[in-house]
Amino acid sequence: MPKPTFLNLSKEKQEGLLKAAKKEFSRVPLNEASISNIIKDAGIPRGSFYQYFEDKEDVFYFLLDEHSTRNNERFISILKMNEGDLFQSFIDWFKSILITFEEQENRQYFKNTFLNMNYRIEKAITQNIYEEKAKSRFMGIIHSINSENLNVQNEEELHHIFKIMTAVMIRNLVSVFAREIHTNDAMKAFSLELDLLKRGFYKK
């Protein structure tokens, strides 16, 4: 996370540094990124960078966390718009993410991020939803979910359904970049997989 000195900067200077960092992470994956390129593009001394962040990983995960927060806020809005329909909300959410990917300023950044996915990156993208300690944060949106048509007995099971659907979505997002899948084809594949989950795998 950024140091207090970064948070005390003007909005303009903060955005300038983050824009430079995102540009570098769009050029190459995190492990190949150069702080020298970031500070050169941001127009700041190297010493100043280390007053704001510990290292390049620090600024990378801050950027990713900021994106994930906005993305989750978008999901809550979509969920409310769909009157709590979890499956339709995931489809609409997935589509909105694909639209974000198509924007020129975002595509290469997210391509480098998703194609170099590791546990820590996935954890940042999902904002720890897979971890037990994330349950309390998840409970903040659980009351917006209409569970009347879901085969769940309690909030614990609902949390697991959400985790499963999120995992399916993340895998499909990785495939978009790994296989260069067109948006329409990505939507069809994701919608089919959610429909299979909705119907259930076991034929009684």
JSON list of C-alpha atoms in Angstrom, two decimals, residues 66-196:
[
{"chain": "A", "resi": 66, "resn": "GLU", "atom": "CA", "xyz": [-8.07, 0.17, -6.86]},
{"chain": "A", "resi": 67, "resn": "HIS", "atom": "CA", "xyz": [-9.41, -1.52, -9.98]},
{"chain": "A", "resi": 68, "resn": "SER", "atom": "CA", "xyz": [-10.87, -4.43, -8.01]},
{"chain": "A", "resi": 69, "resn": "THR", "atom": "CA", "xyz": [-12.66, -2.09, -5.62]},
{"chain": "A", "resi": 70, "resn": "ARG", "atom": "CA", "xyz": [-14.31, -0.24, -8.51]},
{"chain": "A", "resi": 71, "resn": "ASN", "atom": "CA", "xyz": [-15.14, -3.54, -10.17]},
{"chain": "A", "resi": 72, "resn": "ASN", "atom": "CA", "xyz": [-16.85, -4.91, -7.05]},
{"chain": "A", "resi": 73, "resn": "GLU", "atom": "CA", "xyz": [-18.80, -1.69, -6.61]},
{"chain": "A", "resi": 74, "resn": "ARG", "atom": "CA", "xyz": [-19.97, -2.12, -10.19]},
{"chain": "A", "resi": 75, "resn": "PHE", "atom": "CA", "xyz": [-21.15, -5.65, -9.39]},
{"chain": "A", "resi": 76, "resn": "ILE", "atom": "CA", "xyz": [-23.22, -4.43, -6.44]},
{"chain": "A", "resi": 77, "resn": "SER", "atom": "CA", "xyz": [-24.89, -1.84, -8.70]},
{"chain": "A", "resi": 78, "resn": "ILE", "atom": "CA", "xyz": [-25.60, -4.51, -11.33]},
{"chain": "A", "resi": 79, "resn": "LEU", "atom": "CA", "xyz": [-26.99, -6.86, -8.68]},
{"chain": "A", "resi": 80, "resn": "LYS", "atom": "CA", "xyz": [-29.39, -4.21, -7.42]},
{"chain": "A", "resi": 81, "resn": "MET", "atom": "CA", "xyz": [-30.40, -3.33, -10.99]},
{"chain": "A", "resi": 82, "resn": "ASN", "atom": "CA", "xyz": [-31.22, -7.02, -11.59]},
{"chain": "A", "resi": 83, "resn": "GLU", "atom": "CA", "xyz": [-33.23, -7.19, -8.37]},
{"chain": "A", "resi": 84, "resn": "GLY", "atom": "CA", "xyz": [-30.86, -9.69, -6.80]},
{"chain": "A", "resi": 85, "resn": "ASP", "atom": "CA", "xyz": [-30.71, -12.16, -9.71]},
{"chain": "A", "resi": 86, "resn": "LEU", "atom": "CA", "xyz": [-27.24, -13.62, -9.11]},
{"chain": "A", "resi": 87, "resn": "PHE", "atom": "CA", "xyz": [-26.84, -15.45, -12.43]},
{"chain": "A", "resi": 88, "resn": "GLN", "atom": "CA", "xyz": [-27.96, -12.57, -14.61]},
{"chain": "A", "resi": 89, "resn": "SER", "atom": "CA", "xyz": [-25.81, -10.21, -12.57]},
{"chain": "A", "resi": 90, "resn": "PHE", "atom": "CA", "xyz": [-22.70, -12.34, -13.17]},
{"chain": "A", "resi": 91, "resn": "ILE", "atom": "CA", "xyz": [-23.40, -12.36, -16.92]},
{"chain": "A", "resi": 92, "resn": "ASP", "atom": "CA", "xyz": [-23.85, -8.57, -16.98]},
{"chain": "A", "resi": 93, "resn": "TRP", "atom": "CA", "xyz": [-20.77, -8.14, -14.80]},
{"chain": "A", "resi": 94, "resn": "PHE", "atom": "CA", "xyz": [-18.68, -10.32, -17.09]},
{"chain": "A", "resi": 95, "resn": "LYS", "atom": "CA", "xyz": [-19.84, -8.31, -20.10]},
{"chain": "A", "resi": 96, "resn": "SER", "atom": "CA", "xyz": [-18.96, -5.02, -18.41]},
{"chain": "A", "resi": 97, "resn": "ILE", "atom": "CA", "xyz": [-15.45, -6.34, -17.67]},
{"chain": "A", "resi": 98, "resn": "LEU", "atom": "CA", "xyz": [-14.99, -7.39, -21.29]},
{"chain": "A", "resi": 99, "resn": "ILE", "atom": "CA", "xyz": [-15.97, -3.89, -22.38]},
{"chain": "A", "resi": 100, "resn": "THR", "atom": "CA", "xyz": [-13.33, -2.50, -20.01]},
{"chain": "A", "resi": 101, "resn": "PHE", "atom": "CA", "xyz": [-10.78, -4.86, -21.58]},
{"chain": "A", "resi": 102, "resn": "GLU", "atom": "CA", "xyz": [-11.58, -3.54, -25.05]},
{"chain": "A", "resi": 103, "resn": "GLU", "atom": "CA", "xyz": [-10.57, 0.00, -24.11]},
{"chain": "A", "resi": 104, "resn": "GLN", "atom": "CA", "xyz": [-7.15, 0.69, -25.60]},
{"chain": "A", "resi": 105, "resn": "GLU", "atom": "CA", "xyz": [-5.68, 2.10, -22.38]},
{"chain": "A", "resi": 106, "resn": "ASN", "atom": "CA", "xyz": [-6.67, -1.05, -20.47]},
{"chain": "A", "resi": 107, "resn": "ARG", "atom": "CA", "xyz": [-6.24, -4.00, -22.81]},
{"chain": "A", "resi": 108, "resn": "GLN", "atom": "CA", "xyz": [-2.48, -4.56, -22.63]},
{"chain": "A", "resi": 109, "resn": "TYR", "atom": "CA", "xyz": [-2.39, -3.83, -18.90]},
{"chain": "A", "resi": 110, "resn": "PHE", "atom": "CA", "xyz": [-5.00, -6.49, -18.14]},
{"chain": "A", "resi": 111, "resn": "LYS", "atom": "CA", "xyz": [-3.50, -8.90, -20.68]},
{"chain": "A", "resi": 112, "resn": "ASN", "atom": "CA", "xyz": [-0.16, -8.76, -18.85]},
{"chain": "A", "resi": 113, "resn": "THR", "atom": "CA", "xyz": [-1.97, -9.12, -15.52]},
{"chain": "A", "resi": 114, "resn": "PHE", "atom": "CA", "xyz": [-4.21, -12.08, -16.40]},
{"chain": "A", "resi": 115, "resn": "LEU", "atom": "CA", "xyz": [-1.64, -14.00, -18.44]},
{"chain": "A", "resi": 116, "resn": "ASN", "atom": "CA", "xyz": [0.80, -13.80, -15.54]},
{"chain": "A", "resi": 117, "resn": "MET", "atom": "CA", "xyz": [-1.77, -14.72, -12.92]},
{"chain": "A", "resi": 118, "resn": "ASN", "atom": "CA", "xyz": [-0.49, -16.10, -9.65]},
{"chain": "A", "resi": 119, "resn": "TYR", "atom": "CA", "xyz": [-2.09, -16.61, -6.27]},
{"chain": "A", "resi": 120, "resn": "ARG", "atom": "CA", "xyz": [-1.35, -13.06, -5.10]},
{"chain": "A", "resi": 121, "resn": "ILE", "atom": "CA", "xyz": [-2.73, -11.46, -8.26]},
{"chain": "A", "resi": 122, "resn": "GLU", "atom": "CA", "xyz": [-5.89, -13.57, -8.13]},
{"chain": "A", "resi": 123, "resn": "LYS", "atom": "CA", "xyz": [-6.25, -12.70, -4.47]},
{"chain": "A", "resi": 124, "resn": "ALA", "atom": "CA", "xyz": [-6.05, -8.98, -5.31]},
{"chain": "A", "resi": 125, "resn": "ILE", "atom": "CA", "xyz": [-8.51, -9.26, -8.20]},
{"chain": "A", "resi": 126, "resn": "THR", "atom": "CA", "xyz": [-11.08, -11.15, -6.14]},
{"chain": "A", "resi": 127, "resn": "GLN", "atom": "CA", "xyz": [-10.31, -9.07, -3.03]},
{"chain": "A", "resi": 128, "resn": "ASN", "atom": "CA", "xyz": [-9.71, -12.24, -0.97]},
{"chain": "A", "resi": 129, "resn": "ILE", "atom": "CA", "xyz": [-13.23, -13.59, -1.49]},
{"chain": "A", "resi": 130, "resn": "TYR", "atom": "CA", "xyz": [-11.86, -17.14, -1.33]},
{"chain": "A", "resi": 131, "resn": "GLU", "atom": "CA", "xyz": [-10.49, -16.62, 2.17]},
{"chain": "A", "resi": 132, "resn": "GLU", "atom": "CA", "xyz": [-12.50, -17.21, 5.31]},
{"chain": "A", "resi": 133, "resn": "LYS", "atom": "CA", "xyz": [-11.78, -13.73, 6.63]},
{"chain": "A", "resi": 134, "resn": "ALA", "atom": "CA", "xyz": [-13.48, -12.23, 3.57]},
{"chain": "A", "resi": 135, "resn": "LYS", "atom": "CA", "xyz": [-16.86, -13.58, 4.59]},
{"chain": "A", "resi": 136, "resn": "SER", "atom": "CA", "xyz": [-17.71, -10.55, 6.67]},
{"chain": "A", "resi": 137, "resn": "ARG", "atom": "CA", "xyz": [-17.18, -8.27, 3.67]},
{"chain": "A", "resi": 138, "resn": "PHE", "atom": "CA", "xyz": [-19.22, -10.58, 1.47]},
{"chain": "A", "resi": 139, "resn": "MET", "atom": "CA", "xyz": [-22.06, -10.47, 3.96]},
{"chain": "A", "resi": 140, "resn": "GLY", "atom": "CA", "xyz": [-22.33, -6.78, 3.13]},
{"chain": "A", "resi": 141, "resn": "ILE", "atom": "CA", "xyz": [-23.85, -7.63, -0.27]},
{"chain": "A", "resi": 142, "resn": "ILE", "atom": "CA", "xyz": [-25.57, -10.90, 0.61]},
{"chain": "A", "resi": 143, "resn": "HIS", "atom": "CA", "xyz": [-28.84, -9.18, 1.42]},
{"chain": "A", "resi": 144, "resn": "SER", "atom": "CA", "xyz": [-28.96, -7.82, -2.12]},
{"chain": "A", "resi": 145, "resn": "ILE", "atom": "CA", "xyz": [-29.00, -11.35, -3.54]},
{"chain": "A", "resi": 146, "resn": "ASN", "atom": "CA", "xyz": [-32.39, -12.91, -4.20]},
{"chain": "A", "resi": 147, "resn": "SER", "atom": "CA", "xyz": [-31.90, -16.47, -2.96]},
{"chain": "A", "resi": 148, "resn": "GLU", "atom": "CA", "xyz": [-35.51, -17.61, -3.36]},
{"chain": "A", "resi": 149, "resn": "ASN", "atom": "CA", "xyz": [-34.71, -19.57, -6.53]},
{"chain": "A", "resi": 150, "resn": "LEU", "atom": "CA", "xyz": [-31.30, -20.80, -5.36]},
{"chain": "A", "resi": 151, "resn": "ASN", "atom": "CA", "xyz": [-30.79, -24.24, -3.90]},
{"chain": "A", "resi": 152, "resn": "VAL", "atom": "CA", "xyz": [-29.08, -23.00, -0.74]},
{"chain": "A", "resi": 153, "resn": "GLN", "atom": "CA", "xyz": [-29.86, -23.62, 2.88]},
{"chain": "A", "resi": 154, "resn": "ASN", "atom": "CA", "xyz": [-27.88, -20.82, 4.48]},
{"chain": "A", "resi": 155, "resn": "GLU", "atom": "CA", "xyz": [-25.53, -17.90, 3.91]},
{"chain": "A", "resi": 156, "resn": "GLU", "atom": "CA", "xyz": [-22.51, -20.21, 4.10]},
{"chain": "A", "resi": 157, "resn": "GLU", "atom": "CA", "xyz": [-23.68, -22.10, 1.03]},
{"chain": "A", "resi": 158, "resn": "LEU", "atom": "CA", "xyz": [-24.50, -18.86, -0.77]},
{"chain": "A", "resi": 159, "resn": "HIS", "atom": "CA", "xyz": [-20.94, -17.69, -0.12]},
{"chain": "A", "resi": 160, "resn": "HIS", "atom": "CA", "xyz": [-19.59, -20.89, -1.70]},
{"chain": "A", "resi": 161, "resn": "ILE", "atom": "CA", "xyz": [-21.83, -20.46, -4.76]},
{"chain": "A", "resi": 162, "resn": "PHE", "atom": "CA", "xyz": [-20.45, -16.95, -5.16]},
{"chain": "A", "resi": 163, "resn": "LYS", "atom": "CA", "xyz": [-16.88, -18.27, -4.93]},
{"chain": "A", "resi": 164, "resn": "ILE", "atom": "CA", "xyz": [-17.55, -20.97, -7.53]},
{"chain": "A", "resi": 165, "resn": "MET", "atom": "CA", "xyz": [-19.10, -18.48, -9.96]},
{"chain": "A", "resi": 166, "resn": "THR", "atom": "CA", "xyz": [-16.21, -16.08, -9.43]},
{"chain": "A", "resi": 167, "resn": "ALA", "atom": "CA", "xyz": [-13.68, -18.84, -10.14]},
{"chain": "A", "resi": 168, "resn": "VAL", "atom": "CA", "xyz": [-15.49, -19.70, -13.38]},
{"chain": "A", "resi": 169, "resn": "MET", "atom": "CA", "xyz": [-15.47, -16.05, -14.38]},
{"chain": "A", "resi": 170, "resn": "ILE", "atom": "CA", "xyz": [-11.75, -15.59, -13.65]},
{"chain": "A", "resi": 171, "resn": "ARG", "atom": "CA", "xyz": [-10.88, -18.66, -15.74]},
{"chain": "A", "resi": 172, "resn": "ASN", "atom": "CA", "xyz": [-12.94, -17.30, -18.64]},
{"chain": "A", "resi": 173, "resn": "LEU", "atom": "CA", "xyz": [-11.25, -13.90, -18.37]},
{"chain": "A", "resi": 174, "resn": "VAL", "atom": "CA", "xyz": [-7.84, -15.55, -18.58]},
{"chain": "A", "resi": 175, "resn": "SER", "atom": "CA", "xyz": [-9.01, -17.44, -21.69]},
{"chain": "A", "resi": 176, "resn": "VAL", "atom": "CA", "xyz": [-10.00, -14.18, -23.37]},
{"chain": "A", "resi": 177, "resn": "PHE", "atom": "CA", "xyz": [-6.32, -13.19, -23.49]},
{"chain": "A", "resi": 178, "resn": "ALA", "atom": "CA", "xyz": [-4.70, -16.62, -23.67]},
{"chain": "A", "resi": 179, "resn": "ARG", "atom": "CA", "xyz": [-6.77, -17.73, -26.65]},
{"chain": "A", "resi": 180, "resn": "GLU", "atom": "CA", "xyz": [-7.56, -14.28, -28.09]},
{"chain": "A", "resi": 181, "resn": "ILE", "atom": "CA", "xyz": [-11.29, -14.98, -27.84]},
{"chain": "A", "resi": 182, "resn": "HIS", "atom": "CA", "xyz": [-13.70, -12.47, -29.37]},
{"chain": "A", "resi": 183, "resn": "THR", "atom": "CA", "xyz": [-16.09, -10.78, -26.95]},
{"chain": "A", "resi": 184, "resn": "ASN", "atom": "CA", "xyz": [-19.19, -12.46, -28.39]},
{"chain": "A", "resi": 185, "resn": "ASP", "atom": "CA", "xyz": [-17.59, -15.91, -28.19]},
{"chain": "A", "resi": 186, "resn": "ALA", "atom": "CA", "xyz": [-16.42, -15.22, -24.62]},
{"chain": "A", "resi": 187, "resn": "MET", "atom": "CA", "xyz": [-19.96, -14.24, -23.65]},
{"chain": "A", "resi": 188, "resn": "LYS", "atom": "CA", "xyz": [-21.40, -17.42, -25.19]},
{"chain": "A", "resi": 189, "resn": "ALA", "atom": "CA", "xyz": [-18.91, -19.65, -23.38]},
{"chain": "A", "resi": 190, "resn": "PHE", "atom": "CA", "xyz": [-19.40, -17.96, -20.01]},
{"chain": "A", "resi": 191, "resn": "SER", "atom": "CA", "xyz": [-23.20, -17.91, -20.34]},
{"chain": "A", "resi": 192, "resn": "LEU", "atom": "CA", "xyz": [-23.19, -21.64, -21.21]},
{"chain": "A", "resi": 193, "resn": "GLU", "atom": "CA", "xyz": [-21.08, -22.51, -18.18]},
{"chain": "A", "resi": 194, "resn": "LEU", "atom": "CA", "xyz": [-23.29, -20.47, -15.85]},
{"chain": "A", "resi": 195, "resn": "ASP", "atom": "CA", "xyz": [-26.36, -22.12, -17.35]},
{"chain": "A", "resi": 196, "resn": "LEU", "atom": "CA", "xyz": [-24.83, -25.54, -16.62]}
]
